[in-house]
Coordinates of N, CA and C in Angstrom, one line a residue:
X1 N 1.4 29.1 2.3 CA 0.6 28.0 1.9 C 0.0 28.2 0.5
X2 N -0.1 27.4 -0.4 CA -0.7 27.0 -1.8 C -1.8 27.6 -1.4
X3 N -2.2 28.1 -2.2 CA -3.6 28.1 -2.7 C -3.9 27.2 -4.0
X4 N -5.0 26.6 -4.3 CA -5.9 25.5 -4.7 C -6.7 25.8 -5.3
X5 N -6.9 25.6 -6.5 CA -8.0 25.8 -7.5 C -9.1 24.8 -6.9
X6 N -10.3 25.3 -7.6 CA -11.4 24.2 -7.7 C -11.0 22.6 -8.2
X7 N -10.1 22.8 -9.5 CA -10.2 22.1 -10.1 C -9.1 21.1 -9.0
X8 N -8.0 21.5 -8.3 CA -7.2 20.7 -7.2 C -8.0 20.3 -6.4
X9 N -8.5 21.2 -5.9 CA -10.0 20.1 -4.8 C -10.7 19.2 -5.5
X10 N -11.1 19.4 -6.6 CA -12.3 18.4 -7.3 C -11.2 16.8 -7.4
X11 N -10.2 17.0 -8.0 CA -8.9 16.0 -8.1 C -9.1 14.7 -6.6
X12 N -8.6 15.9 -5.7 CA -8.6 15.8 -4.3 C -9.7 14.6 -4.0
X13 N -10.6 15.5 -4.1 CA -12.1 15.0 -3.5 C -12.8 13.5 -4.0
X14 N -12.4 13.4 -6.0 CA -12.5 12.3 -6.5 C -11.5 11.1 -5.8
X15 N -10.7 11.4 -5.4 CA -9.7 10.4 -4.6 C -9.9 9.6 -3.7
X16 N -10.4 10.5 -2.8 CA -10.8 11.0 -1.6 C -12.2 9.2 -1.3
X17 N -12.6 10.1 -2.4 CA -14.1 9.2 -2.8 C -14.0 8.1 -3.5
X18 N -13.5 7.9 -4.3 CA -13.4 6.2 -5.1 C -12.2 5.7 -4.7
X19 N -11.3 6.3 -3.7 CA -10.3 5.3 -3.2 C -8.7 5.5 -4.9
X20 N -7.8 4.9 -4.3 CA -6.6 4.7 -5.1 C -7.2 4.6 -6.5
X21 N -6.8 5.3 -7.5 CA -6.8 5.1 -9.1 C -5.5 4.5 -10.1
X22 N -6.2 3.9 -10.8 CA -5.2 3.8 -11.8 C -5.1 4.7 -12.6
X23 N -3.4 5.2 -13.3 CA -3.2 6.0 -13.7 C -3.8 6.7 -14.8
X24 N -4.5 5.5 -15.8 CA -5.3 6.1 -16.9 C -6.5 7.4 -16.3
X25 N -6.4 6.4 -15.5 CA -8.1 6.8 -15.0 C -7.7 8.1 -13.8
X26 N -6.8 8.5 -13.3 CA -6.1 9.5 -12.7 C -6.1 11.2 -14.3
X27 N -5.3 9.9 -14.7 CA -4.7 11.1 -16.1 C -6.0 11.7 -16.7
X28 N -7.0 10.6 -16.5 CA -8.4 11.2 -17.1 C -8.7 12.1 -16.7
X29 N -9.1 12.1 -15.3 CA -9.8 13.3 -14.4 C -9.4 14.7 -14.8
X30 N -8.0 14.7 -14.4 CA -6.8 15.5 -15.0 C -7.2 16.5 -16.2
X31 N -7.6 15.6 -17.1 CA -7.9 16.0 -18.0 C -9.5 16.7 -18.5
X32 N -10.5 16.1 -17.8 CA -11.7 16.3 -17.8 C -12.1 17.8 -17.1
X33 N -11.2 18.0 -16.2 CA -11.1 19.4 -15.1 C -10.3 20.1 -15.9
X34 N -9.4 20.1 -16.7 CA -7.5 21.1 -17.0 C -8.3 21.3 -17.8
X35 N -8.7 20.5 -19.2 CA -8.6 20.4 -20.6 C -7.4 20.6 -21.1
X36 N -6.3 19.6 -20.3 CA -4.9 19.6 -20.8 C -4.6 17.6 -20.8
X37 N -3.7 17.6 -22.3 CA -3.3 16.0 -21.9 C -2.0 16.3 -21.2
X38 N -2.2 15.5 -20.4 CA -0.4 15.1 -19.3 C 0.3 14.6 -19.9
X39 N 0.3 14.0 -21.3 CA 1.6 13.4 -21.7 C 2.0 14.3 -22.8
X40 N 0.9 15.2 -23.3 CA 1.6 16.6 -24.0 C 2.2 17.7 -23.2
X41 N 1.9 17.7 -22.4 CA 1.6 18.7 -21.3 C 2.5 17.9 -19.8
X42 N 3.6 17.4 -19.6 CA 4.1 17.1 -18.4 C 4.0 18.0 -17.6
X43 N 4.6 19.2 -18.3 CA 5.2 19.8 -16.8 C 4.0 20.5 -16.2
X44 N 2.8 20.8 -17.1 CA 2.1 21.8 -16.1 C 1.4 20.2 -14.9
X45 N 1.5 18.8 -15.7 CA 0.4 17.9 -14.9 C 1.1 17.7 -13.6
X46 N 2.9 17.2 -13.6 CA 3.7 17.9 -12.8 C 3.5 18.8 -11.4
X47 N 3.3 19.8 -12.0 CA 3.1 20.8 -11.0 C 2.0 21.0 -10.6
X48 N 0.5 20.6 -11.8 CA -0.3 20.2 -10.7 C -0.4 19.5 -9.6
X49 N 0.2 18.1 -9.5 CA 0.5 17.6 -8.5 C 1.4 18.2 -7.5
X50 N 2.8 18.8 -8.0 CA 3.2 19.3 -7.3 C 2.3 20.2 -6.4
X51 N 1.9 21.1 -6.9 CA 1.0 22.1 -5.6 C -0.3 21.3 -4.8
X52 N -0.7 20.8 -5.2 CA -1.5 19.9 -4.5 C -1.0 19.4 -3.2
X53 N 0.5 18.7 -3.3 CA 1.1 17.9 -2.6 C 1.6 18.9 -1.4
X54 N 1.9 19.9 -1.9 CA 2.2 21.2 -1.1 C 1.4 21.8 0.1
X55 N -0.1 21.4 -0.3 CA -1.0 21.9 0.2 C -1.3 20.9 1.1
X56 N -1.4 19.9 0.9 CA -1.7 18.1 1.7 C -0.7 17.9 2.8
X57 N 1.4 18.5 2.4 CA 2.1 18.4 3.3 C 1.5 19.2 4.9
X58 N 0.7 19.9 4.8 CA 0.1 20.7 6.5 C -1.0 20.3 6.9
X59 N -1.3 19.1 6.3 CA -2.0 18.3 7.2 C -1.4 16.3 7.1
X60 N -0.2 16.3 6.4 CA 0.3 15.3 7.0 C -0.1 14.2 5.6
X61 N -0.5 14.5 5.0 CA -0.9 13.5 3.8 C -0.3 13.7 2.6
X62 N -0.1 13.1 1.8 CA 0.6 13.4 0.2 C -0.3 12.6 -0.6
X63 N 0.1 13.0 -1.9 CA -0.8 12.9 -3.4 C 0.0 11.3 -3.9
X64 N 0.2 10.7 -3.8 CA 1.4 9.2 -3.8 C 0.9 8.6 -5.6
X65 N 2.7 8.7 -6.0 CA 1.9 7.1 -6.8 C 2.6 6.3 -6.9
X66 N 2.1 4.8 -7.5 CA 3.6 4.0 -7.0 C 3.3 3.0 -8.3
X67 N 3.7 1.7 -8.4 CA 3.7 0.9 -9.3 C 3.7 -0.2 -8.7
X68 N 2.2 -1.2 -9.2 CA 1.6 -2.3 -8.8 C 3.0 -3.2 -9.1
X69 N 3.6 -4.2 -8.3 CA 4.9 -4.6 -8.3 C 4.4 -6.2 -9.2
X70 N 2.8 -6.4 -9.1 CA 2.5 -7.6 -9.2 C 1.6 -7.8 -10.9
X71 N 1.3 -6.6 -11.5 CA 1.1 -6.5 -12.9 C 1.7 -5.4 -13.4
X72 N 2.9 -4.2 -12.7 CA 3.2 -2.9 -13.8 C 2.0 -1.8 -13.5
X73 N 1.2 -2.4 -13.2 CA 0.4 -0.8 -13.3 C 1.4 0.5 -12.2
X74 N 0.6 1.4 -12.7 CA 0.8 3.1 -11.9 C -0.6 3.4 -11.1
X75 N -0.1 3.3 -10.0 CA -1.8 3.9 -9.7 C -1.4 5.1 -8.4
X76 N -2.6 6.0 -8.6 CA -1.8 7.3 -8.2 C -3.3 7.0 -6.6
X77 N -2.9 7.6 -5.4 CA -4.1 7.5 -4.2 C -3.2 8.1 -2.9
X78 N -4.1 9.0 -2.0 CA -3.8 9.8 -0.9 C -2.9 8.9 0.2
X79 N -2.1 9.1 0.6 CA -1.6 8.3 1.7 C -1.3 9.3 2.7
X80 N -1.7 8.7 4.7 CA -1.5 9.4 5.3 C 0.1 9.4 5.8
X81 N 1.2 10.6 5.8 CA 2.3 10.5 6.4 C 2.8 10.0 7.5
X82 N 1.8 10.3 8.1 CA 2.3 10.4 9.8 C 1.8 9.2 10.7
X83 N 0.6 8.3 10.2 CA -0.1 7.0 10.9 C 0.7 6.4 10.4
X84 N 1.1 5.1 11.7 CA 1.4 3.9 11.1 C 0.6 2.6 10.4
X85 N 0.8 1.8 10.3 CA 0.7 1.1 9.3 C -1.1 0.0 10.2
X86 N -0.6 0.4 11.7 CA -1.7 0.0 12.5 C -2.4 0.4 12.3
X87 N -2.7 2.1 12.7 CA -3.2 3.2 12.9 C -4.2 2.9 11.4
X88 N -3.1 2.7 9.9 CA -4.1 2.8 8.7 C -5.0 1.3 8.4
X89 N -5.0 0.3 9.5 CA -5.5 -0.5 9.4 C -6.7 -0.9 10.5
X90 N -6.4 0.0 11.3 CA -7.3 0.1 12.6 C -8.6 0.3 12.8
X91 N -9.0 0.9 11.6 CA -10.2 1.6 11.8 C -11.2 0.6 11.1
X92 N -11.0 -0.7 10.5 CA -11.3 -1.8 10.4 C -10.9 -2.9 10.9
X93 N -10.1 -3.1 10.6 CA -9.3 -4.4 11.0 C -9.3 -4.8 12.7
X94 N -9.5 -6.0 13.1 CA -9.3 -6.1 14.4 C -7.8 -6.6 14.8
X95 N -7.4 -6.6 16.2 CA -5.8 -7.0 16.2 C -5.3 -8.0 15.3
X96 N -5.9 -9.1 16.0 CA -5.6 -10.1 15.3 C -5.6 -10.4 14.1
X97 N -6.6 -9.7 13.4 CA -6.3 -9.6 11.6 C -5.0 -8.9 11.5
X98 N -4.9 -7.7 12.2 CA -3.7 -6.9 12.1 C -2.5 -7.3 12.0
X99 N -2.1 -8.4 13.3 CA -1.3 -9.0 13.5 C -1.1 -10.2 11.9
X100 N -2.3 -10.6 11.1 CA -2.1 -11.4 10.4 C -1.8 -10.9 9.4
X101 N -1.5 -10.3 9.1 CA -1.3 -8.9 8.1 C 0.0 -8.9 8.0
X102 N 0.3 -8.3 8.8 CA 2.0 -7.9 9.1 C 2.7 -8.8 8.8
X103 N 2.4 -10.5 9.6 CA 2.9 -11.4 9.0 C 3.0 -12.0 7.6
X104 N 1.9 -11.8 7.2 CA 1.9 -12.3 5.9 C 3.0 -10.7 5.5
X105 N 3.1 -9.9 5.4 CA 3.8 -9.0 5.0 C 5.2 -9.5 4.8
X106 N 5.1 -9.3 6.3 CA 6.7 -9.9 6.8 C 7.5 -11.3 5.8
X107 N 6.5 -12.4 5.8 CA 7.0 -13.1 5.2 C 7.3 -13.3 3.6
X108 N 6.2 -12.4 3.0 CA 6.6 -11.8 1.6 C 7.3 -11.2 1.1
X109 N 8.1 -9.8 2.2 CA 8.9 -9.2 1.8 C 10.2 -10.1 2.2
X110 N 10.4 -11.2 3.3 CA 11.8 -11.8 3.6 C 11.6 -12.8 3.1
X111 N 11.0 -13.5 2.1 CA 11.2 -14.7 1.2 C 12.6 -14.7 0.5
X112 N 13.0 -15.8 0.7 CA 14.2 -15.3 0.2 C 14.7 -15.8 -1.8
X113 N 13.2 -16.2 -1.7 CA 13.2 -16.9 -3.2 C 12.8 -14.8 -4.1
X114 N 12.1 -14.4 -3.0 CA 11.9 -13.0 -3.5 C 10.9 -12.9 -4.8
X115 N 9.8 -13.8 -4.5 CA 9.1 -13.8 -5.7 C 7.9 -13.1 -5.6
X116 N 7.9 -12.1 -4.9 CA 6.6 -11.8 -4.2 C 5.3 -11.8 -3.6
X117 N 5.4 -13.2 -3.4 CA 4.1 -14.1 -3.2 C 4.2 -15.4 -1.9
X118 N 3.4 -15.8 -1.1 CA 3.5 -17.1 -0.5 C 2.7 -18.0 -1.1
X119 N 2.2 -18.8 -0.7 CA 1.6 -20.0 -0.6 C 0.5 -19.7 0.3
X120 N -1.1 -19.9 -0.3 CA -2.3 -19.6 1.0 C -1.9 -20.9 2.4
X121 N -1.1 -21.8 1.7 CA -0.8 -22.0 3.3 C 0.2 -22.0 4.4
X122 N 1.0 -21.3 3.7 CA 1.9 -20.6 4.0 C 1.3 -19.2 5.3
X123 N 0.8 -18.8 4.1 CA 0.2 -17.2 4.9 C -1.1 -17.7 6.0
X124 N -1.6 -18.9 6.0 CA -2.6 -19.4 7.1 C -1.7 -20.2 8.3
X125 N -0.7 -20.2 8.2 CA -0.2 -20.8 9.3 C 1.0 -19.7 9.9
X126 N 0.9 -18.8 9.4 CA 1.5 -17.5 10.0 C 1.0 -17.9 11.6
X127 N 2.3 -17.8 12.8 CA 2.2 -17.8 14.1 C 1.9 -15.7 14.3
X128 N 0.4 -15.5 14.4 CA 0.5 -14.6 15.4 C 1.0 -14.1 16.4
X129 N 1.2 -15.1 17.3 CA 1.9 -15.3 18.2 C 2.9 -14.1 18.1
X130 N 3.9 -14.6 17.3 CA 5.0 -14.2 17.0 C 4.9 -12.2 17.3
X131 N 4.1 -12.1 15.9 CA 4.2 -10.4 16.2 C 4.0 -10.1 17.1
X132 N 3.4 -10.6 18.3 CA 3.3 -9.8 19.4 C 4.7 -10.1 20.3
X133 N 5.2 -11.3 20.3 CA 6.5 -11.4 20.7 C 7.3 -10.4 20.1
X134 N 7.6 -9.8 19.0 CA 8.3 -9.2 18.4 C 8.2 -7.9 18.3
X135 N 6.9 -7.5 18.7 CA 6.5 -6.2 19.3 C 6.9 -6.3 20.3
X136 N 6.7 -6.9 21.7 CA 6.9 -6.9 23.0 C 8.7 -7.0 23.6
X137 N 9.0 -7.5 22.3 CA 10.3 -7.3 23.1 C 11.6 -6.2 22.9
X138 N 10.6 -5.1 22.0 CA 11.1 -4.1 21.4 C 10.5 -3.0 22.7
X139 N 10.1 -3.4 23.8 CA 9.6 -2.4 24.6 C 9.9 -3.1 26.0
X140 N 10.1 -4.1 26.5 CA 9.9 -5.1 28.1 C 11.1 -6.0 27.9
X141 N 11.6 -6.1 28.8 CA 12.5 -7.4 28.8 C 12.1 -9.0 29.5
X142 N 10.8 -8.5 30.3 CA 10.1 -9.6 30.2 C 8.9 -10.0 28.7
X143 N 9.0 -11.3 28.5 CA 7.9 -11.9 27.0 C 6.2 -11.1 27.7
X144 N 6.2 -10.7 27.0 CA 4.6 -10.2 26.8 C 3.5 -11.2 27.2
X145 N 2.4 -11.2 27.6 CA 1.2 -12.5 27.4 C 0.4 -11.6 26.3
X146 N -0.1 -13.6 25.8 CA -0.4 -13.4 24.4 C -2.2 -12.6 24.6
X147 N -2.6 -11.9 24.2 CA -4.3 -11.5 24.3 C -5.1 -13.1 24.0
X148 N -6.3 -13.2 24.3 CA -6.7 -14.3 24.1 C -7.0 -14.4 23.3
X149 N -7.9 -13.0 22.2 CA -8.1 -13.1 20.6 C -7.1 -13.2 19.8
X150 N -5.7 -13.4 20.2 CA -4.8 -13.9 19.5 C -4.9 -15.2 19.3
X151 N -4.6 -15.4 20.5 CA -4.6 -17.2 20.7 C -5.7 -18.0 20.0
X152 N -6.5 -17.5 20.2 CA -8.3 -18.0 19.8 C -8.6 -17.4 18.8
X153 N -7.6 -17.3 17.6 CA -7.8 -16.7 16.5 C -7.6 -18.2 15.2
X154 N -9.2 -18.7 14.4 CA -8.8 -19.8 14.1 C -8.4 -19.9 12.8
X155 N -8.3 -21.3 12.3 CA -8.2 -21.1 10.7 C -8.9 -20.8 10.1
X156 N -10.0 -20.4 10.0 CA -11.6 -20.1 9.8 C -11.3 -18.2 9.2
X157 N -11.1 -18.0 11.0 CA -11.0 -16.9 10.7 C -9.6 -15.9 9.7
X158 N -8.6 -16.8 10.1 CA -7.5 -16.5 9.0 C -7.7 -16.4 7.8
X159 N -8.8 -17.9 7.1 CA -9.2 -17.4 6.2 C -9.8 -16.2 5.2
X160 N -10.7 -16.0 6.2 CA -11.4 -15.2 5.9 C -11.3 -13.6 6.3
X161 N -10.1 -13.2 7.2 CA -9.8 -12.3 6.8 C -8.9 -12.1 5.7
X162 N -8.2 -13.0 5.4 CA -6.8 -13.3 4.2 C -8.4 -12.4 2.5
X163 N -9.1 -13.0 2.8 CA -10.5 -12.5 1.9 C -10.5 -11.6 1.5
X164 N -10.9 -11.1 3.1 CA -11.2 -9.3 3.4 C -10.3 -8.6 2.6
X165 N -8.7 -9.4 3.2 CA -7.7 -8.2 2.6 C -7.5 -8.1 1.3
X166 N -7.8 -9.3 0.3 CA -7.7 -9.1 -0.9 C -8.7 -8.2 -1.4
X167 N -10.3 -8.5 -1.2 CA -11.3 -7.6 -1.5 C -10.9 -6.1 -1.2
X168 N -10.0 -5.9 -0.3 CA -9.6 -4.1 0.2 C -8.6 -3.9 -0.4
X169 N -7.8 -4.8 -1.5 CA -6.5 -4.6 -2.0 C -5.2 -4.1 -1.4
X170 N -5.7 -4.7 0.3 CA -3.9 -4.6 0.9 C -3.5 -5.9 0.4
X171 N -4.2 -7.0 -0.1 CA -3.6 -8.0 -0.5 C -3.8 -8.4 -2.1
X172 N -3.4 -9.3 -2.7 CA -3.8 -10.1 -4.1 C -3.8 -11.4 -4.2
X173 N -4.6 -12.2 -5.2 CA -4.4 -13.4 -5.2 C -3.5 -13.6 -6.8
X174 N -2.3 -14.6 -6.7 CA -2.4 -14.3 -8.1 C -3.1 -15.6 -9.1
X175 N -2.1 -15.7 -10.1 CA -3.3 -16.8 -10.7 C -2.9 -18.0 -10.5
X176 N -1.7 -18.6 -10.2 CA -1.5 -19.3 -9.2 C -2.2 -20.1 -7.6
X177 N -3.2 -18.7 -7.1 CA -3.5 -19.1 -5.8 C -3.0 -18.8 -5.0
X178 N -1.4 -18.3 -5.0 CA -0.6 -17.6 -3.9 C -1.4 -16.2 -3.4
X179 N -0.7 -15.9 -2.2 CA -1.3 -14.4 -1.7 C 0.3 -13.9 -2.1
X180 N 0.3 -12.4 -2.4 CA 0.9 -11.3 -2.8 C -0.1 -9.9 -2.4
X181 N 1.2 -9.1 -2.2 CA 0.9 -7.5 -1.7 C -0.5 -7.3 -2.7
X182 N -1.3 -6.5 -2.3 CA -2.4 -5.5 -3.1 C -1.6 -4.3 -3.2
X183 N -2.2 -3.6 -4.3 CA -1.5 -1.9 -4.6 C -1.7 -1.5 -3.6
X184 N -2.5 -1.2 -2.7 CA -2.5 -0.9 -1.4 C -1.5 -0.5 -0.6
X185 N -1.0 -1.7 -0.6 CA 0.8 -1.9 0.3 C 1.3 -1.2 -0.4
X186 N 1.7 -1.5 -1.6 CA 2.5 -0.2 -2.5 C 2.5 0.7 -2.2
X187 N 1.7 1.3 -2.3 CA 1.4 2.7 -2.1 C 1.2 3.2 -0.7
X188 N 0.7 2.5 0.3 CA 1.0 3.1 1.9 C 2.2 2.4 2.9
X189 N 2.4 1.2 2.6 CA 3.7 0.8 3.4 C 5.0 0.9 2.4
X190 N 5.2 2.1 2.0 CA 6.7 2.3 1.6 C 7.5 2.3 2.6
X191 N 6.8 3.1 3.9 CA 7.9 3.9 5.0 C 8.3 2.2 5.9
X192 N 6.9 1.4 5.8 CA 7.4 -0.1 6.5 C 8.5 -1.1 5.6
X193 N 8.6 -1.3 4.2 CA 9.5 -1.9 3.5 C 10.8 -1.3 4.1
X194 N 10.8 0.5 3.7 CA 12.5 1.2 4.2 C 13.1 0.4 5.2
X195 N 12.1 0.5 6.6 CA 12.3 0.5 7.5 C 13.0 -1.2 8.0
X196 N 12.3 -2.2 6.7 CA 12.9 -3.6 6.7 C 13.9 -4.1 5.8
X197 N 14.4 -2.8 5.6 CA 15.6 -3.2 4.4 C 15.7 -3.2 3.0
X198 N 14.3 -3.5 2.8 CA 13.9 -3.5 1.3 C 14.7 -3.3 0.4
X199 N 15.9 -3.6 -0.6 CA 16.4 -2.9 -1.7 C 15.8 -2.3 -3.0
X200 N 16.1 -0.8 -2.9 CA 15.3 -0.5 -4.3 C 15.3 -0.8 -5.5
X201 N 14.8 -0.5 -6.1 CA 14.3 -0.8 -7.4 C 15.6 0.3 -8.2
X202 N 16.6 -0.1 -9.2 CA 17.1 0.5 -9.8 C 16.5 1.6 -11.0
X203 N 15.1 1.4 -11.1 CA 14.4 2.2 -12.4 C 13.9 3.4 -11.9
X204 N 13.0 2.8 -10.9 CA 11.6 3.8 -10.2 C 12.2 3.5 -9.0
X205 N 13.3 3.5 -7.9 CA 13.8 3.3 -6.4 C 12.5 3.1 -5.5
X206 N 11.6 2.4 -6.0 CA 10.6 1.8 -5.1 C 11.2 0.6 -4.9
X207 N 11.1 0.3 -3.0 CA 10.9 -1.5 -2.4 C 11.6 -2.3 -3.8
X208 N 12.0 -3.0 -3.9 CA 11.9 -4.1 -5.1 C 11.6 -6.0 -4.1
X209 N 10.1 -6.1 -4.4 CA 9.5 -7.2 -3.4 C 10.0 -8.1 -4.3
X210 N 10.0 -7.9 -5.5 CA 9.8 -9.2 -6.4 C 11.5 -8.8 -7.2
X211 N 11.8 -9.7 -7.0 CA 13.5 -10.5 -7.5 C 13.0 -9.9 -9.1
X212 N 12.6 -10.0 -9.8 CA 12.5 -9.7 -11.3 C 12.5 -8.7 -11.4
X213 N 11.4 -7.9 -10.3 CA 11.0 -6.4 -11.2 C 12.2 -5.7 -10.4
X214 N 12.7 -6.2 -9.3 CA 14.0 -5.6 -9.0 C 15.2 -5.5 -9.8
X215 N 15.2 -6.4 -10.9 CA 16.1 -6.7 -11.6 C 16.1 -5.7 -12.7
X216 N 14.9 -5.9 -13.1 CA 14.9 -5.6 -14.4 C 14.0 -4.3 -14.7
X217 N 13.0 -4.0 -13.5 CA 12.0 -2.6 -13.3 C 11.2 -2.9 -14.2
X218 N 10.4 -4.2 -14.6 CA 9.4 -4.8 -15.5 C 8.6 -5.8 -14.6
X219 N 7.7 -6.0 -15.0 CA 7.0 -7.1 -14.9 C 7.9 -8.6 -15.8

């Protein structure tokens, strides 16, 4: 097992605490603990991450960074390996937000225009319903019944969880008005895109959600 400097824990622990960073502001820290720049200096920043990540793999978590699909940024933040995508939403989110979630997921990654985004009413008229049919019949061959806070989940509340998720950046608004992924998604549902087919990205082989940055690995 690694051993870990102060200065790896302090990294760690700033993460930990202010949530996902952007890369400047990553590279900063970096820098304020090493007294090294990462862009003179790759390989040692490199391997700081490396051992870090080393030490995180024995308890199931990694050092992640990914690229905002929706402006280019890099933003580097802990993700857990081994929870799913419920599991990392659970500990807030109620089913039924959950379930609305997924959906709107679902439908932004299988647009077939592939532009990364829906329509807010698009993503408000997401059938609930549905995910649980589509969970249930991946386990019963009889249809599942629906929970009643599914059913009795209104537009009201779609709203206003659609809110929540942007304020917690599993989601975004853009300037349009459409909903699109938050860095969030980026960076913790990689293992759920794989698992939907996603085609990579030819530059950085991240998901490619959006038809352009698939193309071209740009904004």
């Amino acid at each position: 097992m690694a051993v870990l400097s102060w200065k790896h824990h302090t990294v760690i622990q700033a993460l930990m605490a202010r949530g996902p960073l952007m890369e400047d502001d990553f590279r900063k820290i970096y820098t304020d603990f090493t007294g090294k720049n990462p862009s003179a200096k790759q390989k040692d920043f490199n391997d700081f991450t490396l051992k870090i990540n080393k030490e995180l793999s024995f308890v199931q978590m990694e050092l992640r960074c990914c690229r905002n699909q929706n402006d280019g940024r890099v933003y580097y933040g802990l993700v857990n390996n081994i929870a799913d995508e419920q599991s990392k939403l659970g500990t807030k989110y109620s089913i039924p937000q959950i379930a609305l979630f997924k959906g709107i997921v679902e439908a932004i990654v299988q647009d077939e225009a592939a532009q990364g985004c829906i329509s807010t009413i698009t993503a408000l008229n997401i059938r609930l319903e549905n995910q649980v049919l589509a969970a249930g019949s991946q386990s019963q061959d009889s249809p599942p019944e629906i929970p009643a806070a599914i059913r009795n989940f209104s537009m009201s509340q779609k709203d206003r969880t659609i809110d929540e998720l942007i304020r917690d950046k599993w989601l975004s608004q853009t300037t349009d008005g459409d909903v699109a992924l938050g860095f969030r998604s980026y960076l913790d549902l990689r293992s759920l895109f794989h698992n939907m087919g996603i085609p990579p990205c030819e530059v950085c082989n991240e998901s490619g959600i959006k038809v352009y940055y698939y193309i071209h690995g740009t904004i």
